[in-house]
Amino acid sequence: MIDFEEELKNFLPSMEVEEAEAEIQQRDLTDMTDILRQMTDASGKR
């Protein structure tokens, strides 16, 4: 049988994943909350 705990100890993430994660975290991405906030701000100024 596979010992998942032992396999997890040996796991090392690839450099591409770490680099991609850092790049994604550095970007200012608009999410649904930002869009809703902009919509409510715009409707309040009418």
Tab-separated table of C-alpha atoms in Angstrom:
chain	number	residue	atom	x	y	z
A	1	MET	CA	0.000	0.000	0.000
A	2	ILE	CA	1.034	3.589	-0.538
A	3	ASP	CA	2.004	5.504	2.590
A	4	PHE	CA	0.630	8.962	1.732
A	5	GLU	CA	2.204	10.627	4.749
A	6	GLU	CA	5.644	9.389	3.679
A	7	GLU	CA	5.043	10.465	0.079
A	8	LEU	CA	4.028	13.972	1.224
A	9	LYS	CA	7.288	14.296	3.161
A	10	ASN	CA	9.208	13.647	-0.084
A	11	PHE	CA	7.145	16.089	-2.162
A	12	LEU	CA	8.906	19.173	-3.522
A	13	PRO	CA	6.899	21.620	-5.641
A	14	SER	CA	8.330	22.476	-9.026
A	15	MET	CA	9.944	25.874	-9.499
A	16	GLU	CA	7.420	26.806	-12.194
A	17	VAL	CA	4.565	26.580	-9.694
A	18	GLU	CA	6.367	28.735	-7.140
A	19	GLU	CA	7.268	31.321	-9.774
A	20	ALA	CA	3.711	31.417	-11.097
A	21	GLU	CA	2.333	31.778	-7.576
A	22	ALA	CA	4.604	34.739	-6.857
A	23	GLU	CA	3.634	36.423	-10.126
A	24	ILE	CA	-0.088	35.936	-9.499
A	25	GLN	CA	0.165	37.328	-5.971
A	26	GLN	CA	1.990	40.434	-7.220
A	27	ARG	CA	-0.735	41.351	-9.704
A	28	ASP	CA	-3.687	43.490	-8.726
A	29	LEU	CA	-6.525	41.345	-10.019
A	30	THR	CA	-10.111	42.551	-10.061
A	31	ASP	CA	-12.475	40.110	-8.432
A	32	MET	CA	-16.253	40.020	-8.057
A	33	THR	CA	-16.110	42.057	-4.841
A	34	ASP	CA	-14.269	44.874	-6.639
A	35	ILE	CA	-16.826	44.869	-9.461
A	36	LEU	CA	-19.775	44.998	-7.059
A	37	ARG	CA	-18.116	47.795	-5.083
A	38	GLN	CA	-17.628	49.814	-8.287
A	39	MET	CA	-21.260	49.225	-9.273
A	40	THR	CA	-22.608	50.370	-5.903
A	41	ASP	CA	-20.318	53.419	-5.908
A	42	ALA	CA	-21.488	54.346	-9.415
A	43	SER	CA	-25.184	53.913	-8.549
A	44	GLY	CA	-24.766	56.062	-5.420
A	45	LYS	CA	-23.375	58.961	-7.448
A	46	ARG	CA	-26.409	59.200	-9.726
